[in-house]
Amino acid sequence: LDCYAVLDEARLPLAAFTEALDALGKTGYGRDASIGLGKFERVGEPDVPAWQSRAAKSWLALAPLAPQNLGFDAGASFYQVKTHFGRHGDTVATGENPFKRPLLTARTGAVFSLPEAAETLFLGRGIGGVSIADARAVHQGYAPVMPLPDMPKPQEGLQ
């Protein structure tokens, strides 16, 4: 399992992030963490990919993301849609309605192209209005991305 993270080291230094990741691995992660599952151990040291600061027009999503209304070039973007059925955590999870509204996201491995080259570490957007039980709830629809070489647009008439 690979873990990709976009860090703002002014707010969270790499050493603090790896310490938090190690603590999370000891307690468990995911829907079954409360019954003792989801534990993991970090192997090796983190590395910063060489492509981190390269400008590109096309990007490979390394996690699911919410691409709605971000101005992608539809003719040069490729993705599969996933319906995400989220649920609340903390005190809302034990309330009357622990579930969030279903969301459409793009799956990991999606390729999104922008009209102009840009330098970015992540794509996507946050989504509000996802909960009937808590109006403050949001869905994190951002994903780290890897730049891809420019892709030629397919010629018209080819199938």
PDB file of C-alpha atoms in Angstrom:
ATOM      1  CA  LEU A   1       0.000   0.000   0.000  1.00  0.00           C
ATOM      2  CA  ASP A   2       1.375   3.397  -0.947  1.00  0.00           C
ATOM      3  CA  CYS A   3       0.402   6.567   0.862  1.00  0.00           C
ATOM      4  CA  TYR A   4       0.612   9.885  -0.961  1.00  0.00           C
ATOM      5  CA  ALA A   5       0.275  13.123   0.988  1.00  0.00           C
ATOM      6  CA  VAL A   6       0.536  16.795   0.142  1.00  0.00           C
ATOM      7  CA  LEU A   7       2.128  18.536   3.119  1.00  0.00           C
ATOM      8  CA  ASP A   8       2.366  22.193   3.996  1.00  0.00           C
ATOM      9  CA  GLU A   9       5.513  21.827   6.078  1.00  0.00           C
ATOM     10  CA  ALA A  10       4.980  25.245   7.685  1.00  0.00           C
ATOM     11  CA  ARG A  11       1.828  23.821   9.293  1.00  0.00           C
ATOM     12  CA  LEU A  12       2.810  20.147   9.600  1.00  0.00           C
ATOM     13  CA  PRO A  13       6.481  19.158   9.306  1.00  0.00           C
ATOM     14  CA  LEU A  14       7.284  15.795   7.704  1.00  0.00           C
ATOM     15  CA  ALA A  15       8.553  14.398  11.030  1.00  0.00           C
ATOM     16  CA  ALA A  16       5.237  15.243  12.752  1.00  0.00           C
ATOM     17  CA  PHE A  17       3.287  13.715   9.854  1.00  0.00           C
ATOM     18  CA  THR A  18       5.207  10.417  10.013  1.00  0.00           C
ATOM     19  CA  GLU A  19       4.779  10.347  13.810  1.00  0.00           C
ATOM     20  CA  ALA A  20       1.007  10.799  13.401  1.00  0.00           C
ATOM     21  CA  LEU A  21       0.922   8.130  10.664  1.00  0.00           C
ATOM     22  CA  ASP A  22       2.774   5.690  12.955  1.00  0.00           C
ATOM     23  CA  ALA A  23       0.305   6.392  15.798  1.00  0.00           C
ATOM     24  CA  LEU A  24      -2.630   5.869  13.423  1.00  0.00           C
ATOM     25  CA  GLY A  25      -1.145   2.538  12.348  1.00  0.00           C
ATOM     26  CA  LYS A  26      -1.029   1.335  15.947  1.00  0.00           C
ATOM     27  CA  THR A  27      -4.689   2.173  16.643  1.00  0.00           C
ATOM     28  CA  GLY A  28      -6.166   1.226  13.263  1.00  0.00           C
ATOM     29  CA  TYR A  29      -7.795   3.044  10.378  1.00  0.00           C
ATOM     30  CA  GLY A  30     -11.041   2.709   8.478  1.00  0.00           C
ATOM     31  CA  ARG A  31     -14.550   1.562   9.185  1.00  0.00           C
ATOM     32  CA  ASP A  32     -13.464  -1.490  11.199  1.00  0.00           C
ATOM     33  CA  ALA A  33     -10.865   0.260  13.379  1.00  0.00           C
ATOM     34  CA  SER A  34     -13.333   0.240  16.271  1.00  0.00           C
ATOM     35  CA  ILE A  35     -13.211  -3.582  16.318  1.00  0.00           C
ATOM     36  CA  GLY A  36      -9.421  -3.792  16.207  1.00  0.00           C
ATOM     37  CA  LEU A  37      -8.799  -3.930  12.462  1.00  0.00           C
ATOM     38  CA  GLY A  38      -7.065  -1.519  10.096  1.00  0.00           C
ATOM     39  CA  LYS A  39      -3.699  -1.574  11.855  1.00  0.00           C
ATOM     40  CA  PHE A  40      -0.547  -1.113   9.792  1.00  0.00           C
ATOM     41  CA  GLU A  41       3.157  -0.439  10.083  1.00  0.00           C
ATOM     42  CA  ARG A  42       5.018   2.121   8.014  1.00  0.00           C
ATOM     43  CA  VAL A  43       7.953   0.589   6.114  1.00  0.00           C
ATOM     44  CA  GLY A  44      10.851   2.718   4.918  1.00  0.00           C
ATOM     45  CA  GLU A  45      11.288   6.445   5.015  1.00  0.00           C
ATOM     46  CA  PRO A  46       9.162   8.957   3.077  1.00  0.00           C
ATOM     47  CA  ASP A  47      10.577  10.408  -0.099  1.00  0.00           C
ATOM     48  CA  VAL A  48       9.734  13.491  -2.087  1.00  0.00           C
ATOM     49  CA  PRO A  49       9.066  12.589  -5.731  1.00  0.00           C
ATOM     50  CA  ALA A  50      11.144  14.357  -8.372  1.00  0.00           C
ATOM     51  CA  TRP A  51       7.982  15.317 -10.271  1.00  0.00           C
ATOM     52  CA  GLN A  52       6.558  17.296  -7.366  1.00  0.00           C
ATOM     53  CA  SER A  53       7.246  20.727  -8.830  1.00  0.00           C
ATOM     54  CA  ARG A  54       6.743  20.141 -12.562  1.00  0.00           C
ATOM     55  CA  ALA A  55       4.151  22.093 -14.530  1.00  0.00           C
ATOM     56  CA  ALA A  56       1.840  20.038 -16.738  1.00  0.00           C
ATOM     57  CA  LYS A  57      -1.516  20.168 -18.527  1.00  0.00           C
ATOM     58  CA  SER A  58      -2.561  16.607 -17.576  1.00  0.00           C
ATOM     59  CA  TRP A  59      -2.627  15.029 -14.151  1.00  0.00           C
ATOM     60  CA  LEU A  60      -3.075  11.484 -12.784  1.00  0.00           C
ATOM     61  CA  ALA A  61      -5.200  11.367  -9.613  1.00  0.00           C
ATOM     62  CA  LEU A  62      -3.622   9.293  -6.841  1.00  0.00           C
ATOM     63  CA  ALA A  63      -6.890   9.130  -4.856  1.00  0.00           C
ATOM     64  CA  PRO A  64     -10.614   9.706  -5.491  1.00  0.00           C
ATOM     65  CA  LEU A  65     -11.506  13.362  -6.090  1.00  0.00           C
ATOM     66  CA  ALA A  66     -14.403  15.704  -6.756  1.00  0.00           C
ATOM     67  CA  PRO A  67     -13.736  17.339 -10.148  1.00  0.00           C
ATOM     68  CA  GLN A  68     -17.072  19.152 -10.494  1.00  0.00           C
ATOM     69  CA  ASN A  69     -16.919  22.725 -11.842  1.00  0.00           C
ATOM     70  CA  LEU A  70     -13.119  22.954 -12.042  1.00  0.00           C
ATOM     71  CA  GLY A  71     -12.830  23.742 -15.776  1.00  0.00           C
ATOM     72  CA  PHE A  72     -11.161  20.574 -17.059  1.00  0.00           C
ATOM     73  CA  ASP A  73     -10.788  19.880 -20.778  1.00  0.00           C
ATOM     74  CA  ALA A  74     -13.528  17.242 -21.234  1.00  0.00           C
ATOM     75  CA  GLY A  75     -12.043  15.960 -24.523  1.00  0.00           C
ATOM     76  CA  ALA A  76      -8.700  15.145 -22.886  1.00  0.00           C
ATOM     77  CA  SER A  77      -9.873  13.966 -19.443  1.00  0.00           C
ATOM     78  CA  PHE A  78     -10.643  10.338 -18.639  1.00  0.00           C
ATOM     79  CA  TYR A  79     -12.202   8.904 -15.488  1.00  0.00           C
ATOM     80  CA  GLN A  80     -14.667   6.448 -14.021  1.00  0.00           C
ATOM     81  CA  VAL A  81     -17.362   7.664 -11.665  1.00  0.00           C
ATOM     82  CA  LYS A  82     -17.693   6.239  -8.180  1.00  0.00           C
ATOM     83  CA  THR A  83     -20.665   6.757  -5.879  1.00  0.00           C
ATOM     84  CA  HIS A  84     -19.376   7.502  -2.397  1.00  0.00           C
ATOM     85  CA  PHE A  85     -21.691   6.673   0.509  1.00  0.00           C
ATOM     86  CA  GLY A  86     -20.147   8.612   3.379  1.00  0.00           C
ATOM     87  CA  ARG A  87     -21.049   8.529   7.019  1.00  0.00           C
ATOM     88  CA  HIS A  88     -20.390  10.772   9.956  1.00  0.00           C
ATOM     89  CA  GLY A  89     -17.846  10.266  12.660  1.00  0.00           C
ATOM     90  CA  ASP A  90     -17.736  11.519  16.243  1.00  0.00           C
ATOM     91  CA  THR A  91     -21.033  12.341  17.985  1.00  0.00           C
ATOM     92  CA  VAL A  92     -23.110  12.653  14.791  1.00  0.00           C
ATOM     93  CA  ALA A  93     -22.329   8.981  14.010  1.00  0.00           C
ATOM     94  CA  THR A  94     -24.404   7.870  16.997  1.00  0.00           C
ATOM     95  CA  GLY A  95     -27.271  10.242  16.239  1.00  0.00           C
ATOM     96  CA  GLU A  96     -30.496   9.726  14.357  1.00  0.00           C
ATOM     97  CA  ASN A  97     -28.918   9.847  10.881  1.00  0.00           C
ATOM     98  CA  PRO A  98     -25.238   8.790  10.732  1.00  0.00           C
ATOM     99  CA  PHE A  99     -25.134   8.810   6.909  1.00  0.00           C
ATOM    100  CA  LYS A 100     -24.179  11.597   4.516  1.00  0.00           C
ATOM    101  CA  ARG A 101     -25.792  12.167   1.124  1.00  0.00           C
ATOM    102  CA  PRO A 102     -24.283  10.042  -1.691  1.00  0.00           C
ATOM    103  CA  LEU A 103     -21.658  11.822  -3.797  1.00  0.00           C
ATOM    104  CA  LEU A 104     -20.256  11.250  -7.267  1.00  0.00           C
ATOM    105  CA  THR A 105     -16.470  11.282  -7.338  1.00  0.00           C
ATOM    106  CA  ALA A 106     -13.839  10.335  -9.890  1.00  0.00           C
ATOM    107  CA  ARG A 107     -11.951   7.127  -9.048  1.00  0.00           C
ATOM    108  CA  THR A 108      -8.250   6.865  -8.281  1.00  0.00           C
ATOM    109  CA  GLY A 109      -6.342   6.766 -11.574  1.00  0.00           C
ATOM    110  CA  ALA A 110      -8.466   9.435 -13.264  1.00  0.00           C
ATOM    111  CA  VAL A 111      -6.675  11.670 -15.770  1.00  0.00           C
ATOM    112  CA  PHE A 112      -7.701  15.322 -15.880  1.00  0.00           C
ATOM    113  CA  SER A 113      -6.379  17.852 -18.370  1.00  0.00           C
ATOM    114  CA  LEU A 114      -6.422  21.599 -17.958  1.00  0.00           C
ATOM    115  CA  PRO A 115      -6.651  24.115 -20.818  1.00  0.00           C
ATOM    116  CA  GLU A 116      -3.261  25.576 -19.776  1.00  0.00           C
ATOM    117  CA  ALA A 117      -0.245  24.058 -18.017  1.00  0.00           C
ATOM    118  CA  ALA A 118      -0.196  24.546 -14.252  1.00  0.00           C
ATOM    119  CA  GLU A 119       2.000  23.569 -11.341  1.00  0.00           C
ATOM    120  CA  THR A 120      -0.008  21.910  -8.570  1.00  0.00           C
ATOM    121  CA  LEU A 121       0.247  19.166  -5.978  1.00  0.00           C
ATOM    122  CA  PHE A 122      -3.456  18.347  -5.799  1.00  0.00           C
ATOM    123  CA  LEU A 123      -6.741  18.736  -7.674  1.00  0.00           C
ATOM    124  CA  GLY A 124     -10.363  18.615  -6.575  1.00  0.00           C
ATOM    125  CA  ARG A 125     -12.628  20.581  -4.295  1.00  0.00           C
ATOM    126  CA  GLY A 126     -14.392  20.444  -0.987  1.00  0.00           C
ATOM    127  CA  ILE A 127     -18.116  19.740  -1.073  1.00  0.00           C
ATOM    128  CA  GLY A 128     -20.601  21.222   1.382  1.00  0.00           C
ATOM    129  CA  GLY A 129     -24.261  20.368   1.910  1.00  0.00           C
ATOM    130  CA  VAL A 130     -23.501  16.657   2.301  1.00  0.00           C
ATOM    131  CA  SER A 131     -25.455  16.100   5.500  1.00  0.00           C
ATOM    132  CA  ILE A 132     -29.016  16.356   6.704  1.00  0.00           C
ATOM    133  CA  ALA A 133     -27.907  15.860  10.317  1.00  0.00           C
ATOM    134  CA  ASP A 134     -25.135  18.500  10.424  1.00  0.00           C
ATOM    135  CA  ALA A 135     -25.083  21.514   8.090  1.00  0.00           C
ATOM    136  CA  ARG A 136     -21.375  22.108   8.891  1.00  0.00           C
ATOM    137  CA  ALA A 137     -20.310  18.711   7.484  1.00  0.00           C
ATOM    138  CA  VAL A 138     -18.167  18.713   4.349  1.00  0.00           C
ATOM    139  CA  HIS A 139     -16.588  16.077   2.125  1.00  0.00           C
ATOM    140  CA  GLN A 140     -12.889  16.318   1.348  1.00  0.00           C
ATOM    141  CA  GLY A 141     -12.791  15.924  -2.432  1.00  0.00           C
ATOM    142  CA  TYR A 142      -9.104  16.725  -2.992  1.00  0.00           C
ATOM    143  CA  ALA A 143      -6.487  14.252  -4.204  1.00  0.00           C
ATOM    144  CA  PRO A 144      -2.731  14.414  -4.686  1.00  0.00           C
ATOM    145  CA  VAL A 145      -1.807  14.261  -8.366  1.00  0.00           C
ATOM    146  CA  MET A 146       1.149  13.279 -10.522  1.00  0.00           C
ATOM    147  CA  PRO A 147       1.937  15.299 -13.661  1.00  0.00           C
ATOM    148  CA  LEU A 148       1.747  13.499 -16.999  1.00  0.00           C
ATOM    149  CA  PRO A 149       3.476  14.346 -20.267  1.00  0.00           C
ATOM    150  CA  ASP A 150       1.351  16.312 -22.708  1.00  0.00           C
ATOM    151  CA  MET A 151      -1.052  14.037 -24.558  1.00  0.00           C
ATOM    152  CA  PRO A 152      -2.116  14.755 -28.146  1.00  0.00           C
ATOM    153  CA  LYS A 153      -5.850  15.061 -28.646  1.00  0.00           C
ATOM    154  CA  PRO A 154      -7.371  12.184 -30.638  1.00  0.00           C
ATOM    155  CA  GLN A 155      -8.017  12.933 -34.286  1.00  0.00           C
ATOM    156  CA  GLU A 156     -11.650  13.303 -35.256  1.00  0.00           C
ATOM    157  CA  GLY A 157     -13.117  10.308 -37.033  1.00  0.00           C
ATOM    158  CA  LEU A 158     -10.789   7.755 -35.429  1.00  0.00           C
ATOM    159  CA  GLN A 159     -12.390   5.045 -33.309  1.00  0.00           C
TER     160      GLN A 159
END
